[in-house]
Amino acid sequence: MPPWFHVRLTFGDGAVVDARAVVSEGRITLGDLSAGPPAPPGPAEDRTDPAPSADPACTGAPARHRARPSWPRGREGRRLVAEAYRAAQGEGRDPVLAVMSETGRSRRRSLKLVAAARDAGFLPPRHNRH
């Protein structure tokens, strides 16, 4: 998964919009949006630019944490996990890593999602018991 970056838009009236953004497969995804009010009315000479943020993410460096993409819950989510798992198997890739990449979850959480997909019947049992 590509790194997330901090983006700040500053408007002429002093209003600011901060967001986290990532570019993946030619698409821009925004997360963690926040906005600040415009500067109070008054002469332009009285306005000062805000002090630089101490947040290292504001420097354009990759964010320390990554926003997790939304993932459907319930039956639909388990079906999508199974599809990602089977597609990775068919391509000879690590299926759990594919689920991790698709869902944005940790390895442990992805394994739980795979187990839930098995329990729901979307994937075959892990071991054949005699």
PDB file of C-alpha atoms in Angstrom:
ATOM      1  CA  MET A   1       0.000   0.000   0.000  1.00  0.00           C
ATOM      2  CA  PRO A   2       1.438   3.407  -0.927  1.00  0.00           C
ATOM      3  CA  PRO A   3       2.249   5.952   1.804  1.00  0.00           C
ATOM      4  CA  TRP A   4      -0.244   8.604   2.889  1.00  0.00           C
ATOM      5  CA  PHE A   5       0.747  12.281   2.728  1.00  0.00           C
ATOM      6  CA  HIS A   6      -0.471  15.384   4.502  1.00  0.00           C
ATOM      7  CA  VAL A   7      -2.048  17.985   2.198  1.00  0.00           C
ATOM      8  CA  ARG A   8      -2.905  21.567   3.242  1.00  0.00           C
ATOM      9  CA  LEU A   9      -4.945  23.959   1.117  1.00  0.00           C
ATOM     10  CA  THR A  10      -4.729  27.600   2.188  1.00  0.00           C
ATOM     11  CA  PHE A  11      -7.211  30.069   0.715  1.00  0.00           C
ATOM     12  CA  GLY A  12      -6.824  33.819   0.228  1.00  0.00           C
ATOM     13  CA  ASP A  13      -9.124  34.589   3.177  1.00  0.00           C
ATOM     14  CA  GLY A  14      -7.015  32.489   5.554  1.00  0.00           C
ATOM     15  CA  ALA A  15      -9.248  29.412   5.596  1.00  0.00           C
ATOM     16  CA  VAL A  16      -7.360  26.116   5.569  1.00  0.00           C
ATOM     17  CA  VAL A  17      -8.286  22.542   4.736  1.00  0.00           C
ATOM     18  CA  ASP A  18      -6.033  19.722   5.947  1.00  0.00           C
ATOM     19  CA  ALA A  19      -6.331  16.175   4.615  1.00  0.00           C
ATOM     20  CA  ARG A  20      -4.432  12.934   4.339  1.00  0.00           C
ATOM     21  CA  ALA A  21      -4.099  11.730   0.741  1.00  0.00           C
ATOM     22  CA  VAL A  22      -2.756   8.726  -1.139  1.00  0.00           C
ATOM     23  CA  VAL A  23      -2.380   8.078  -4.859  1.00  0.00           C
ATOM     24  CA  SER A  24      -2.969   4.475  -5.847  1.00  0.00           C
ATOM     25  CA  GLU A  25      -3.688   3.062  -9.295  1.00  0.00           C
ATOM     26  CA  GLY A  26      -4.192   6.557 -10.706  1.00  0.00           C
ATOM     27  CA  ARG A  27      -6.782   7.536  -8.090  1.00  0.00           C
ATOM     28  CA  ILE A  28      -6.474  10.007  -5.228  1.00  0.00           C
ATOM     29  CA  THR A  29      -8.057   8.979  -1.935  1.00  0.00           C
ATOM     30  CA  LEU A  30      -8.582  11.553   0.825  1.00  0.00           C
ATOM     31  CA  GLY A  31      -9.062  10.840   4.517  1.00  0.00           C
ATOM     32  CA  ASP A  32      -8.983  12.665   7.855  1.00  0.00           C
ATOM     33  CA  LEU A  33     -10.371  15.928   6.499  1.00  0.00           C
ATOM     34  CA  SER A  34     -10.441  19.008   8.723  1.00  0.00           C
ATOM     35  CA  ALA A  35     -11.043  22.683   7.995  1.00  0.00           C
ATOM     36  CA  GLY A  36     -10.186  25.916   9.746  1.00  0.00           C
ATOM     37  CA  PRO A  37     -12.212  29.127   9.585  1.00  0.00           C
ATOM     38  CA  PRO A  38     -11.154  32.083   7.476  1.00  0.00           C
ATOM     39  CA  ALA A  39      -9.169  34.881   9.083  1.00  0.00           C
ATOM     40  CA  PRO A  40     -11.241  37.584  10.755  1.00  0.00           C
ATOM     41  CA  PRO A  41     -12.115  40.556   8.570  1.00  0.00           C
ATOM     42  CA  GLY A  42      -9.621  43.399   8.688  1.00  0.00           C
ATOM     43  CA  PRO A  43      -6.748  44.972   6.820  1.00  0.00           C
ATOM     44  CA  ALA A  44      -4.495  42.535   4.996  1.00  0.00           C
ATOM     45  CA  GLU A  45      -1.463  43.952   6.832  1.00  0.00           C
ATOM     46  CA  ASP A  46      -2.861  42.702  10.154  1.00  0.00           C
ATOM     47  CA  ARG A  47      -3.067  39.122   8.940  1.00  0.00           C
ATOM     48  CA  THR A  48      -0.171  36.836   9.628  1.00  0.00           C
ATOM     49  CA  ASP A  49       0.412  33.411   8.239  1.00  0.00           C
ATOM     50  CA  PRO A  50      -0.133  30.645  10.768  1.00  0.00           C
ATOM     51  CA  ALA A  51       2.999  29.263  12.392  1.00  0.00           C
ATOM     52  CA  PRO A  52       4.390  26.153  10.775  1.00  0.00           C
ATOM     53  CA  SER A  53       2.938  22.986  12.197  1.00  0.00           C
ATOM     54  CA  ALA A  54       5.084  20.842  14.454  1.00  0.00           C
ATOM     55  CA  ASP A  55       3.352  17.787  13.008  1.00  0.00           C
ATOM     56  CA  PRO A  56       5.970  15.899  10.936  1.00  0.00           C
ATOM     57  CA  ALA A  57       3.211  14.807   8.556  1.00  0.00           C
ATOM     58  CA  CYS A  58       2.811  18.467   7.512  1.00  0.00           C
ATOM     59  CA  THR A  59       6.274  18.420   5.968  1.00  0.00           C
ATOM     60  CA  GLY A  60       5.124  16.208   3.119  1.00  0.00           C
ATOM     61  CA  ALA A  61       6.725  13.151   4.683  1.00  0.00           C
ATOM     62  CA  PRO A  62       4.669   9.966   4.674  1.00  0.00           C
ATOM     63  CA  ALA A  63       2.184   9.729   7.520  1.00  0.00           C
ATOM     64  CA  ARG A  64       3.140   7.471  10.392  1.00  0.00           C
ATOM     65  CA  HIS A  65      -0.181   5.713  10.255  1.00  0.00           C
ATOM     66  CA  ARG A  66      -2.287   4.785   7.301  1.00  0.00           C
ATOM     67  CA  ALA A  67      -5.977   5.320   7.056  1.00  0.00           C
ATOM     68  CA  ARG A  68      -7.736   2.038   6.559  1.00  0.00           C
ATOM     69  CA  PRO A  69      -9.946   1.805   3.484  1.00  0.00           C
ATOM     70  CA  SER A  70     -13.587   1.194   4.238  1.00  0.00           C
ATOM     71  CA  TRP A  71     -14.460  -2.461   4.057  1.00  0.00           C
ATOM     72  CA  PRO A  72     -17.985  -3.876   4.028  1.00  0.00           C
ATOM     73  CA  ARG A  73     -19.045  -5.807   7.070  1.00  0.00           C
ATOM     74  CA  GLY A  74     -20.910  -9.058   7.302  1.00  0.00           C
ATOM     75  CA  ARG A  75     -21.572 -11.446   4.451  1.00  0.00           C
ATOM     76  CA  GLU A  76     -20.449  -9.034   1.716  1.00  0.00           C
ATOM     77  CA  GLY A  77     -17.094  -8.421   3.429  1.00  0.00           C
ATOM     78  CA  ARG A  78     -16.491 -12.157   3.900  1.00  0.00           C
ATOM     79  CA  ARG A  79     -17.302 -12.770   0.229  1.00  0.00           C
ATOM     80  CA  LEU A  80     -14.824 -10.064  -0.861  1.00  0.00           C
ATOM     81  CA  VAL A  81     -12.130 -11.512   1.433  1.00  0.00           C
ATOM     82  CA  ALA A  82     -12.645 -14.925  -0.158  1.00  0.00           C
ATOM     83  CA  GLU A  83     -12.410 -13.439  -3.665  1.00  0.00           C
ATOM     84  CA  ALA A  84      -9.140 -11.652  -2.839  1.00  0.00           C
ATOM     85  CA  TYR A  85      -7.783 -14.815  -1.206  1.00  0.00           C
ATOM     86  CA  ARG A  86      -8.656 -17.070  -4.178  1.00  0.00           C
ATOM     87  CA  ALA A  87      -7.384 -14.539  -6.743  1.00  0.00           C
ATOM     88  CA  ALA A  88      -4.013 -14.341  -4.983  1.00  0.00           C
ATOM     89  CA  GLN A  89      -3.798 -18.132  -4.795  1.00  0.00           C
ATOM     90  CA  GLY A  90      -4.522 -18.368  -8.516  1.00  0.00           C
ATOM     91  CA  GLU A  91      -1.746 -15.867  -9.267  1.00  0.00           C
ATOM     92  CA  GLY A  92       0.735 -17.667  -7.010  1.00  0.00           C
ATOM     93  CA  ARG A  93       0.851 -14.791  -4.477  1.00  0.00           C
ATOM     94  CA  ASP A  94       0.526 -14.971  -0.699  1.00  0.00           C
ATOM     95  CA  PRO A  95      -3.262 -14.982  -0.136  1.00  0.00           C
ATOM     96  CA  VAL A  96      -3.107 -13.571   3.399  1.00  0.00           C
ATOM     97  CA  LEU A  97      -0.862 -10.730   2.223  1.00  0.00           C
ATOM     98  CA  ALA A  98      -3.400 -10.037  -0.541  1.00  0.00           C
ATOM     99  CA  VAL A  99      -6.200  -9.822   2.043  1.00  0.00           C
ATOM    100  CA  MET A 100      -4.025  -7.523   4.172  1.00  0.00           C
ATOM    101  CA  SER A 101      -3.424  -5.252   1.194  1.00  0.00           C
ATOM    102  CA  GLU A 102      -7.072  -5.265   0.138  1.00  0.00           C
ATOM    103  CA  THR A 103      -8.533  -4.577   3.579  1.00  0.00           C
ATOM    104  CA  GLY A 104      -5.750  -2.508   5.158  1.00  0.00           C
ATOM    105  CA  ARG A 105      -5.888  -4.748   8.227  1.00  0.00           C
ATOM    106  CA  SER A 106      -3.004  -6.340  10.136  1.00  0.00           C
ATOM    107  CA  ARG A 107      -1.940  -9.933   9.485  1.00  0.00           C
ATOM    108  CA  ARG A 108      -3.721 -11.132  12.614  1.00  0.00           C
ATOM    109  CA  ARG A 109      -6.973  -9.352  11.693  1.00  0.00           C
ATOM    110  CA  SER A 110      -6.702 -10.578   8.085  1.00  0.00           C
ATOM    111  CA  LEU A 111      -6.331 -14.163   9.290  1.00  0.00           C
ATOM    112  CA  LYS A 112      -9.489 -13.685  11.363  1.00  0.00           C
ATOM    113  CA  LEU A 113     -11.300 -12.368   8.275  1.00  0.00           C
ATOM    114  CA  VAL A 114     -10.129 -15.385   6.252  1.00  0.00           C
ATOM    115  CA  ALA A 115     -11.339 -17.721   9.030  1.00  0.00           C
ATOM    116  CA  ALA A 116     -14.721 -15.968   9.041  1.00  0.00           C
ATOM    117  CA  ALA A 117     -14.920 -16.411   5.251  1.00  0.00           C
ATOM    118  CA  ARG A 118     -14.187 -20.142   5.721  1.00  0.00           C
ATOM    119  CA  ASP A 119     -16.833 -20.432   8.442  1.00  0.00           C
ATOM    120  CA  ALA A 120     -19.361 -18.714   6.136  1.00  0.00           C
ATOM    121  CA  GLY A 121     -18.610 -21.297   3.407  1.00  0.00           C
ATOM    122  CA  PHE A 122     -16.886 -18.921   0.973  1.00  0.00           C
ATOM    123  CA  LEU A 123     -13.595 -20.839   1.264  1.00  0.00           C
ATOM    124  CA  PRO A 124     -12.985 -24.577   1.677  1.00  0.00           C
ATOM    125  CA  PRO A 125     -11.941 -25.921   5.096  1.00  0.00           C
ATOM    126  CA  ARG A 126      -8.265 -25.474   5.884  1.00  0.00           C
ATOM    127  CA  HIS A 127      -7.686 -29.137   6.726  1.00  0.00           C
ATOM    128  CA  ASN A 128      -9.613 -32.161   5.556  1.00  0.00           C
ATOM    129  CA  ARG A 129     -10.509 -34.133   8.644  1.00  0.00           C
ATOM    130  CA  HIS A 130     -11.057 -37.869   8.321  1.00  0.00           C
TER     131      HIS A 130
END
